[in-house]
Amino acid sequence: TQLLEQSPQFLSIQEGENLTVYCNSSSVFSSLQWYRQEPGEGPVLLVTVVTGGEVKKLKRLTFQFGDARKDSSLHITAAQPGDTGLYLCAGGHPSGTYKYIFGTGTRLKVLA
Amino acid sequence: DAGVTQSPTHLIKTRGQQVTLRCSPISGHKSVSWYQQVLGQGPQFIFQYYEKEERGRGNFPDRFSARQFPNYSSELNVNALLLGDSALYLCASSRTPGGDNLNEQFFGPGTRLTVL
């Protein structure tokens, strides 16, 4: 069974601080996606990383895919209250099967 | 363009009843996936359909079934509801079923099912 473990599970920080969320697995994924989900809504796609070692930046968010495509990280610089939400990573299964495996989630709260 | 739509938004049922949830994918998307998200956890994969055929199934009992229609919309059915079926049921659409960078999936707002 493939598992994607995220850490930390919960994070409460002050506005302006930096933070990193980790997504780890013992399995290789063809791609990895990061989502943010707000209460009562579906997850919203932030980024997809595909190549081992790939780094993508989205304003204050930096995403990295591990060289072996088994892990990923999300770094937020100068967090803002609007960044508050549940952050989920999801691994795309290598070709031959048709499903995404979601991580356990990191609940972030940014205090003003 | 309209995103993924799901209906109903909320639903309350009692144990033993049956429920049908509906999903309309983004125009041009032929693949629909269903996920169950229990409060405080990440979504768990239930089914994926592509071109009206089941392409993947997660670790859920036979009480869960789904189908996809010629217009690519989909229904998820759950029979003999249990208290533990209470969750947010999410539908996601994508152009094709593969898990690669060309096949990003987009989620609907979900249906909140409460089983009493």
PDB file of C-alpha atoms in Angstrom:
ATOM      1  CA  THR A   1       0.000   0.000   0.000  1.00  0.00           C
ATOM      2  CA  GLN A   2       1.375   3.370  -0.967  1.00  0.00           C
ATOM      3  CA  LEU A   3       1.338   6.055   1.678  1.00  0.00           C
ATOM      4  CA  LEU A   4       2.130   9.719   1.555  1.00  0.00           C
ATOM      5  CA  GLU A   5       2.928  11.138   4.952  1.00  0.00           C
ATOM      6  CA  GLN A   6       2.883  14.857   5.547  1.00  0.00           C
ATOM      7  CA  SER A   7       4.552  16.749   8.337  1.00  0.00           C
ATOM      8  CA  PRO A   8       3.795  18.610  10.384  1.00  0.00           C
ATOM      9  CA  GLN A   9       0.112  17.746  10.820  1.00  0.00           C
ATOM     10  CA  PHE A  10      -0.677  21.125  12.342  1.00  0.00           C
ATOM     11  CA  LEU A  11       1.151  24.422  12.164  1.00  0.00           C
ATOM     12  CA  SER A  12       0.237  27.746  13.730  1.00  0.00           C
ATOM     13  CA  ILE A  13       2.526  30.663  12.967  1.00  0.00           C
ATOM     14  CA  GLN A  14       2.593  34.436  13.023  1.00  0.00           C
ATOM     15  CA  GLU A  15       2.177  36.535   9.905  1.00  0.00           C
ATOM     16  CA  GLY A  16       5.535  37.125   8.229  1.00  0.00           C
ATOM     17  CA  GLU A  17       7.162  33.871   9.336  1.00  0.00           C
ATOM     18  CA  ASN A  18       8.501  31.239   6.937  1.00  0.00           C
ATOM     19  CA  LEU A  19       7.464  27.591   6.989  1.00  0.00           C
ATOM     20  CA  THR A  20       8.102  24.301   5.213  1.00  0.00           C
ATOM     21  CA  VAL A  21       5.697  21.389   4.796  1.00  0.00           C
ATOM     22  CA  TYR A  22       7.014  17.955   3.885  1.00  0.00           C
ATOM     23  CA  CYS A  23       5.450  15.106   1.929  1.00  0.00           C
ATOM     24  CA  ASN A  24       7.255  11.753   2.111  1.00  0.00           C
ATOM     25  CA  SER A  25       6.737   8.283   0.701  1.00  0.00           C
ATOM     26  CA  SER A  26       8.649   5.077   0.149  1.00  0.00           C
ATOM     27  CA  SER A  27       7.106   4.824  -3.326  1.00  0.00           C
ATOM     28  CA  VAL A  28       8.006   6.545  -6.574  1.00  0.00           C
ATOM     29  CA  PHE A  29       5.395   8.765  -8.195  1.00  0.00           C
ATOM     30  CA  SER A  30       5.129   9.908 -11.784  1.00  0.00           C
ATOM     31  CA  SER A  31       4.047  13.341 -10.614  1.00  0.00           C
ATOM     32  CA  LEU A  32       3.181  15.111  -7.425  1.00  0.00           C
ATOM     33  CA  GLN A  33       0.568  17.743  -6.910  1.00  0.00           C
ATOM     34  CA  TRP A  34       0.030  20.224  -4.097  1.00  0.00           C
ATOM     35  CA  TYR A  35      -3.427  21.460  -3.193  1.00  0.00           C
ATOM     36  CA  ARG A  36      -4.904  23.902  -0.723  1.00  0.00           C
ATOM     37  CA  GLN A  37      -8.331  23.227   0.695  1.00  0.00           C
ATOM     38  CA  GLU A  38     -10.525  25.587   2.662  1.00  0.00           C
ATOM     39  CA  PRO A  39     -13.364  24.441   4.927  1.00  0.00           C
ATOM     40  CA  GLY A  40     -16.418  23.220   3.013  1.00  0.00           C
ATOM     41  CA  GLU A  41     -14.692  23.375  -0.354  1.00  0.00           C
ATOM     42  CA  GLY A  42     -12.863  21.013  -2.650  1.00  0.00           C
ATOM     43  CA  PRO A  43      -9.055  21.056  -2.939  1.00  0.00           C
ATOM     44  CA  VAL A  44      -7.630  23.685  -5.304  1.00  0.00           C
ATOM     45  CA  LEU A  45      -4.572  22.721  -7.324  1.00  0.00           C
ATOM     46  CA  LEU A  46      -1.494  24.854  -6.614  1.00  0.00           C
ATOM     47  CA  VAL A  47       1.205  23.131  -8.650  1.00  0.00           C
ATOM     48  CA  THR A  48       2.272  19.901 -10.323  1.00  0.00           C
ATOM     49  CA  VAL A  49       5.892  18.740 -10.265  1.00  0.00           C
ATOM     50  CA  VAL A  50       7.078  15.950 -12.515  1.00  0.00           C
ATOM     51  CA  THR A  51      10.862  15.777 -12.828  1.00  0.00           C
ATOM     52  CA  GLY A  52      13.092  14.596  -9.995  1.00  0.00           C
ATOM     53  CA  GLY A  53      14.810  17.611  -8.431  1.00  0.00           C
ATOM     54  CA  GLU A  54      12.353  20.018 -10.013  1.00  0.00           C
ATOM     55  CA  VAL A  55      11.730  23.324  -8.257  1.00  0.00           C
ATOM     56  CA  LYS A  56       8.720  25.513  -9.009  1.00  0.00           C
ATOM     57  CA  LYS A  57       7.916  28.909  -7.592  1.00  0.00           C
ATOM     58  CA  LEU A  58       4.479  30.438  -7.292  1.00  0.00           C
ATOM     59  CA  LYS A  59       4.846  33.911  -5.778  1.00  0.00           C
ATOM     60  CA  ARG A  60       5.784  33.251  -2.129  1.00  0.00           C
ATOM     61  CA  LEU A  61       5.413  29.463  -2.484  1.00  0.00           C
ATOM     62  CA  THR A  62       8.325  27.232  -3.526  1.00  0.00           C
ATOM     63  CA  PHE A  63       7.727  23.584  -4.372  1.00  0.00           C
ATOM     64  CA  GLN A  64      10.416  20.951  -4.749  1.00  0.00           C
ATOM     65  CA  PHE A  65      10.231  17.360  -5.968  1.00  0.00           C
ATOM     66  CA  GLY A  66      12.839  15.007  -4.554  1.00  0.00           C
ATOM     67  CA  ASP A  67      15.515  13.602  -6.855  1.00  0.00           C
ATOM     68  CA  ALA A  68      14.076  10.105  -6.497  1.00  0.00           C
ATOM     69  CA  ARG A  69      10.487  11.350  -6.948  1.00  0.00           C
ATOM     70  CA  LYS A  70       9.499   9.940  -3.558  1.00  0.00           C
ATOM     71  CA  ASP A  71       9.185  13.155  -1.603  1.00  0.00           C
ATOM     72  CA  SER A  72       8.342  16.804  -1.948  1.00  0.00           C
ATOM     73  CA  SER A  73       8.341  20.008   0.040  1.00  0.00           C
ATOM     74  CA  LEU A  74       6.374  23.225   0.074  1.00  0.00           C
ATOM     75  CA  HIS A  75       8.054  26.342   1.452  1.00  0.00           C
ATOM     76  CA  ILE A  76       6.078  29.495   2.152  1.00  0.00           C
ATOM     77  CA  THR A  77       7.953  32.762   2.624  1.00  0.00           C
ATOM     78  CA  ALA A  78       6.476  35.555   4.716  1.00  0.00           C
ATOM     79  CA  ALA A  79       3.216  33.753   5.422  1.00  0.00           C
ATOM     80  CA  GLN A  80      -0.004  35.742   5.353  1.00  0.00           C
ATOM     81  CA  PRO A  81      -3.416  35.035   6.963  1.00  0.00           C
ATOM     82  CA  GLY A  82      -4.735  34.251   3.484  1.00  0.00           C
ATOM     83  CA  ASP A  83      -2.396  31.242   3.370  1.00  0.00           C
ATOM     84  CA  THR A  84      -4.454  29.573   6.100  1.00  0.00           C
ATOM     85  CA  GLY A  85      -5.896  26.235   5.014  1.00  0.00           C
ATOM     86  CA  LEU A  86      -5.331  22.518   4.651  1.00  0.00           C
ATOM     87  CA  TYR A  87      -2.371  21.722   2.405  1.00  0.00           C
ATOM     88  CA  LEU A  88      -2.490  18.361   0.667  1.00  0.00           C
ATOM     89  CA  CYS A  89       0.052  16.584  -1.487  1.00  0.00           C
ATOM     90  CA  ALA A  90      -1.096  13.933  -3.947  1.00  0.00           C
ATOM     91  CA  GLY A  91       1.070  11.478  -5.855  1.00  0.00           C
ATOM     92  CA  GLY A  92       0.186  10.435  -9.382  1.00  0.00           C
ATOM     93  CA  HIS A  93       0.669   6.717  -9.774  1.00  0.00           C
ATOM     94  CA  PRO A  94       3.119   5.572 -12.448  1.00  0.00           C
ATOM     95  CA  SER A  95       1.446   4.602 -15.697  1.00  0.00           C
ATOM     96  CA  GLY A  96      -0.573   1.412 -15.558  1.00  0.00           C
ATOM     97  CA  THR A  97      -2.900   2.414 -12.786  1.00  0.00           C
ATOM     98  CA  TYR A  98      -5.268   5.300 -12.562  1.00  0.00           C
ATOM     99  CA  LYS A  99      -5.428   6.916  -9.204  1.00  0.00           C
ATOM    100  CA  TYR A 100      -3.914   9.598  -7.067  1.00  0.00           C
ATOM    101  CA  ILE A 101      -2.733   8.939  -3.528  1.00  0.00           C
ATOM    102  CA  PHE A 102      -3.327  11.822  -1.140  1.00  0.00           C
ATOM    103  CA  GLY A 103      -1.220  12.712   1.828  1.00  0.00           C
ATOM    104  CA  THR A 104      -2.534  13.048   5.337  1.00  0.00           C
ATOM    105  CA  GLY A 105      -2.640  16.852   5.114  1.00  0.00           C
ATOM    106  CA  THR A 106      -1.064  19.779   6.960  1.00  0.00           C
ATOM    107  CA  ARG A 107      -3.418  22.245   8.575  1.00  0.00           C
ATOM    108  CA  LEU A 108      -1.851  25.706   8.555  1.00  0.00           C
ATOM    109  CA  LYS A 109      -3.090  28.699  10.510  1.00  0.00           C
ATOM    110  CA  VAL A 110      -1.425  32.056  10.027  1.00  0.00           C
ATOM    111  CA  LEU A 111      -2.186  34.570  12.751  1.00  0.00           C
ATOM    112  CA  ALA A 112      -2.346  38.275  11.968  1.00  0.00           C
TER     113      ALA A 112
ATOM    114  CA  ASP B   1     -15.845  28.183 -18.181  1.00  0.00           C
ATOM    115  CA  ALA B   2     -17.789  26.251 -15.572  1.00  0.00           C
ATOM    116  CA  GLY B   3     -15.767  24.167 -13.187  1.00  0.00           C
ATOM    117  CA  VAL B   4     -16.680  20.787 -11.762  1.00  0.00           C
ATOM    118  CA  THR B   5     -20.183  20.831 -10.317  1.00  0.00           C
ATOM    119  CA  GLN B   6     -21.627  18.458  -7.748  1.00  0.00           C
ATOM    120  CA  SER B   7     -25.100  17.948  -6.364  1.00  0.00           C
ATOM    121  CA  PRO B   8     -26.526  18.023  -3.840  1.00  0.00           C
ATOM    122  CA  THR B   9     -24.380  20.261  -1.649  1.00  0.00           C
ATOM    123  CA  HIS B  10     -25.526  18.657   1.570  1.00  0.00           C
ATOM    124  CA  LEU B  11     -27.425  15.488   2.335  1.00  0.00           C
ATOM    125  CA  ILE B  12     -28.696  13.881   5.520  1.00  0.00           C
ATOM    126  CA  LYS B  13     -29.626  10.197   5.524  1.00  0.00           C
ATOM    127  CA  THR B  14     -30.256   7.513   8.107  1.00  0.00           C
ATOM    128  CA  ARG B  15     -28.477   4.200   8.501  1.00  0.00           C
ATOM    129  CA  GLY B  16     -29.507   1.597   5.945  1.00  0.00           C
ATOM    130  CA  GLN B  17     -30.673   4.102   3.345  1.00  0.00           C
ATOM    131  CA  GLN B  18     -29.234   4.540  -0.108  1.00  0.00           C
ATOM    132  CA  VAL B  19     -27.797   7.716  -1.627  1.00  0.00           C
ATOM    133  CA  THR B  20     -26.893   8.963  -5.116  1.00  0.00           C
ATOM    134  CA  LEU B  21     -24.413  11.769  -5.653  1.00  0.00           C
ATOM    135  CA  ARG B  22     -23.915  13.524  -8.967  1.00  0.00           C
ATOM    136  CA  CYS B  23     -20.995  15.151 -10.708  1.00  0.00           C
ATOM    137  CA  SER B  24     -20.558  17.094 -13.938  1.00  0.00           C
ATOM    138  CA  PRO B  25     -16.958  17.409 -15.150  1.00  0.00           C
ATOM    139  CA  ILE B  26     -15.310  20.360 -16.822  1.00  0.00           C
ATOM    140  CA  SER B  27     -16.212  20.600 -20.491  1.00  0.00           C
ATOM    141  CA  GLY B  28     -13.769  18.532 -22.525  1.00  0.00           C
ATOM    142  CA  HIS B  29     -12.747  16.336 -19.599  1.00  0.00           C
ATOM    143  CA  LYS B  30     -13.527  12.665 -20.059  1.00  0.00           C
ATOM    144  CA  SER B  31     -12.284  11.255 -16.772  1.00  0.00           C
ATOM    145  CA  VAL B  32     -14.083  11.508 -13.441  1.00  0.00           C
ATOM    146  CA  SER B  33     -12.747  10.343 -10.109  1.00  0.00           C
ATOM    147  CA  TRP B  34     -14.548  10.069  -6.794  1.00  0.00           C
ATOM    148  CA  TYR B  35     -12.949  10.570  -3.395  1.00  0.00           C
ATOM    149  CA  GLN B  36     -14.145  10.285   0.171  1.00  0.00           C
ATOM    150  CA  GLN B  37     -12.761  12.775   2.669  1.00  0.00           C
ATOM    151  CA  VAL B  38     -13.438  12.109   6.302  1.00  0.00           C
ATOM    152  CA  LEU B  39     -13.130  15.125   8.590  1.00  0.00           C
ATOM    153  CA  GLY B  40      -9.507  15.880   9.385  1.00  0.00           C
ATOM    154  CA  GLN B  41      -8.033  13.556   6.763  1.00  0.00           C
ATOM    155  CA  GLY B  42      -6.908  13.692   3.158  1.00  0.00           C
ATOM    156  CA  PRO B  43      -9.211  12.437   0.384  1.00  0.00           C
ATOM    157  CA  GLN B  44      -9.278   8.689  -0.266  1.00  0.00           C
ATOM    158  CA  PHE B  45      -9.713   7.399  -3.787  1.00  0.00           C
ATOM    159  CA  ILE B  46     -12.944   5.492  -4.458  1.00  0.00           C
ATOM    160  CA  PHE B  47     -13.342   5.183  -8.239  1.00  0.00           C
ATOM    161  CA  GLN B  48     -12.093   6.502 -11.534  1.00  0.00           C
ATOM    162  CA  TYR B  49     -14.107   6.382 -14.742  1.00  0.00           C
ATOM    163  CA  TYR B  50     -12.924   7.155 -18.232  1.00  0.00           C
ATOM    164  CA  GLU B  51     -14.995   6.912 -21.366  1.00  0.00           C
ATOM    165  CA  LYS B  52     -17.784   5.303 -19.317  1.00  0.00           C
ATOM    166  CA  GLU B  53     -15.571   2.470 -18.106  1.00  0.00           C
ATOM    167  CA  GLU B  54     -14.234   1.890 -14.615  1.00  0.00           C
ATOM    168  CA  ARG B  55     -10.466   2.379 -14.727  1.00  0.00           C
ATOM    169  CA  GLY B  56      -9.619   2.179 -11.056  1.00  0.00           C
ATOM    170  CA  ARG B  57     -11.137   1.278  -7.730  1.00  0.00           C
ATOM    171  CA  GLY B  58      -9.958   2.024  -4.233  1.00  0.00           C
ATOM    172  CA  ASN B  59     -10.335  -0.060  -1.110  1.00  0.00           C
ATOM    173  CA  PHE B  60     -14.071   0.435  -0.592  1.00  0.00           C
ATOM    174  CA  PRO B  61     -16.815  -2.182  -0.072  1.00  0.00           C
ATOM    175  CA  ASP B  62     -19.230  -3.265  -2.783  1.00  0.00           C
ATOM    176  CA  ARG B  63     -21.868  -0.980  -1.241  1.00  0.00           C
ATOM    177  CA  PHE B  64     -20.129   1.743  -3.249  1.00  0.00           C
ATOM    178  CA  SER B  65     -20.793   1.819  -6.967  1.00  0.00           C
ATOM    179  CA  ALA B  66     -20.577   4.402  -9.730  1.00  0.00           C
ATOM    180  CA  ARG B  67     -21.207   4.943 -13.376  1.00  0.00           C
ATOM    181  CA  GLN B  68     -20.393   7.455 -16.086  1.00  0.00           C
ATOM    182  CA  PHE B  69     -22.820   8.632 -18.704  1.00  0.00           C
ATOM    183  CA  PRO B  70     -22.262   9.423 -22.411  1.00  0.00           C
ATOM    184  CA  ASN B  71     -21.962  13.139 -21.570  1.00  0.00           C
ATOM    185  CA  TYR B  72     -19.170  12.196 -19.086  1.00  0.00           C
ATOM    186  CA  SER B  73     -21.171  13.139 -16.007  1.00  0.00           C
ATOM    187  CA  SER B  74     -21.080  10.597 -13.226  1.00  0.00           C
ATOM    188  CA  GLU B  75     -23.065   9.235 -10.314  1.00  0.00           C
ATOM    189  CA  LEU B  76     -21.794   7.666  -7.112  1.00  0.00           C
ATOM    190  CA  ASN B  77     -24.179   5.339  -5.300  1.00  0.00           C
ATOM    191  CA  VAL B  78     -23.823   4.118  -1.765  1.00  0.00           C
ATOM    192  CA  ASN B  79     -26.166   1.430  -0.437  1.00  0.00           C
ATOM    193  CA  ALA B  80     -26.931   0.356   3.134  1.00  0.00           C
ATOM    194  CA  LEU B  81     -25.430   3.502   4.604  1.00  0.00           C
ATOM    195  CA  LEU B  82     -23.366   3.260   7.768  1.00  0.00           C
ATOM    196  CA  LEU B  83     -22.507   5.994  10.247  1.00  0.00           C
ATOM    197  CA  GLY B  84     -18.913   5.772   9.038  1.00  0.00           C
ATOM    198  CA  ASP B  85     -19.965   6.813   5.540  1.00  0.00           C
ATOM    199  CA  SER B  86     -20.437  10.360   6.801  1.00  0.00           C
ATOM    200  CA  ALA B  87     -17.912  12.414   4.881  1.00  0.00           C
ATOM    201  CA  LEU B  88     -17.313  14.972   2.164  1.00  0.00           C
ATOM    202  CA  TYR B  89     -17.548  13.233  -1.203  1.00  0.00           C
ATOM    203  CA  LEU B  90     -15.409  14.898  -3.825  1.00  0.00           C
ATOM    204  CA  CYS B  91     -15.517  14.558  -7.568  1.00  0.00           C
ATOM    205  CA  ALA B  92     -12.520  15.432  -9.704  1.00  0.00           C
ATOM    206  CA  SER B  93     -12.326  15.680 -13.469  1.00  0.00           C
ATOM    207  CA  SER B  94      -9.351  15.433 -15.789  1.00  0.00           C
ATOM    208  CA  ARG B  95      -8.799  15.117 -19.524  1.00  0.00           C
ATOM    209  CA  THR B  96      -7.421  11.583 -19.335  1.00  0.00           C
ATOM    210  CA  PRO B  97      -7.007   9.078 -16.505  1.00  0.00           C
ATOM    211  CA  GLY B  98      -3.218   8.996 -16.295  1.00  0.00           C
ATOM    212  CA  GLY B  99      -1.344  10.371 -13.312  1.00  0.00           C
ATOM    213  CA  ASP B 100       1.095  12.584 -15.185  1.00  0.00           C
ATOM    214  CA  ASN B 101       1.774  16.295 -15.502  1.00  0.00           C
ATOM    215  CA  LEU B 102      -0.456  16.590 -18.547  1.00  0.00           C
ATOM    216  CA  ASN B 103      -3.412  15.341 -16.623  1.00  0.00           C
ATOM    217  CA  GLU B 104      -4.120  17.690 -13.768  1.00  0.00           C
ATOM    218  CA  GLN B 105      -7.315  16.969 -11.898  1.00  0.00           C
ATOM    219  CA  PHE B 106      -9.738  19.637 -10.780  1.00  0.00           C
ATOM    220  CA  PHE B 107     -12.093  19.166  -7.869  1.00  0.00           C
ATOM    221  CA  GLY B 108     -15.680  20.126  -7.335  1.00  0.00           C
ATOM    222  CA  PRO B 109     -16.911  21.638  -4.057  1.00  0.00           C
ATOM    223  CA  GLY B 110     -18.062  18.272  -2.765  1.00  0.00           C
ATOM    224  CA  THR B 111     -21.228  16.818  -1.281  1.00  0.00           C
ATOM    225  CA  ARG B 112     -21.363  16.725   2.490  1.00  0.00           C
ATOM    226  CA  LEU B 113     -23.116  13.476   3.504  1.00  0.00           C
ATOM    227  CA  THR B 114     -24.263  13.005   7.081  1.00  0.00           C
ATOM    228  CA  VAL B 115     -25.563   9.598   8.147  1.00  0.00           C
ATOM    229  CA  LEU B 116     -27.592   9.553  11.353  1.00  0.00           C
TER     230      LEU B 116
END
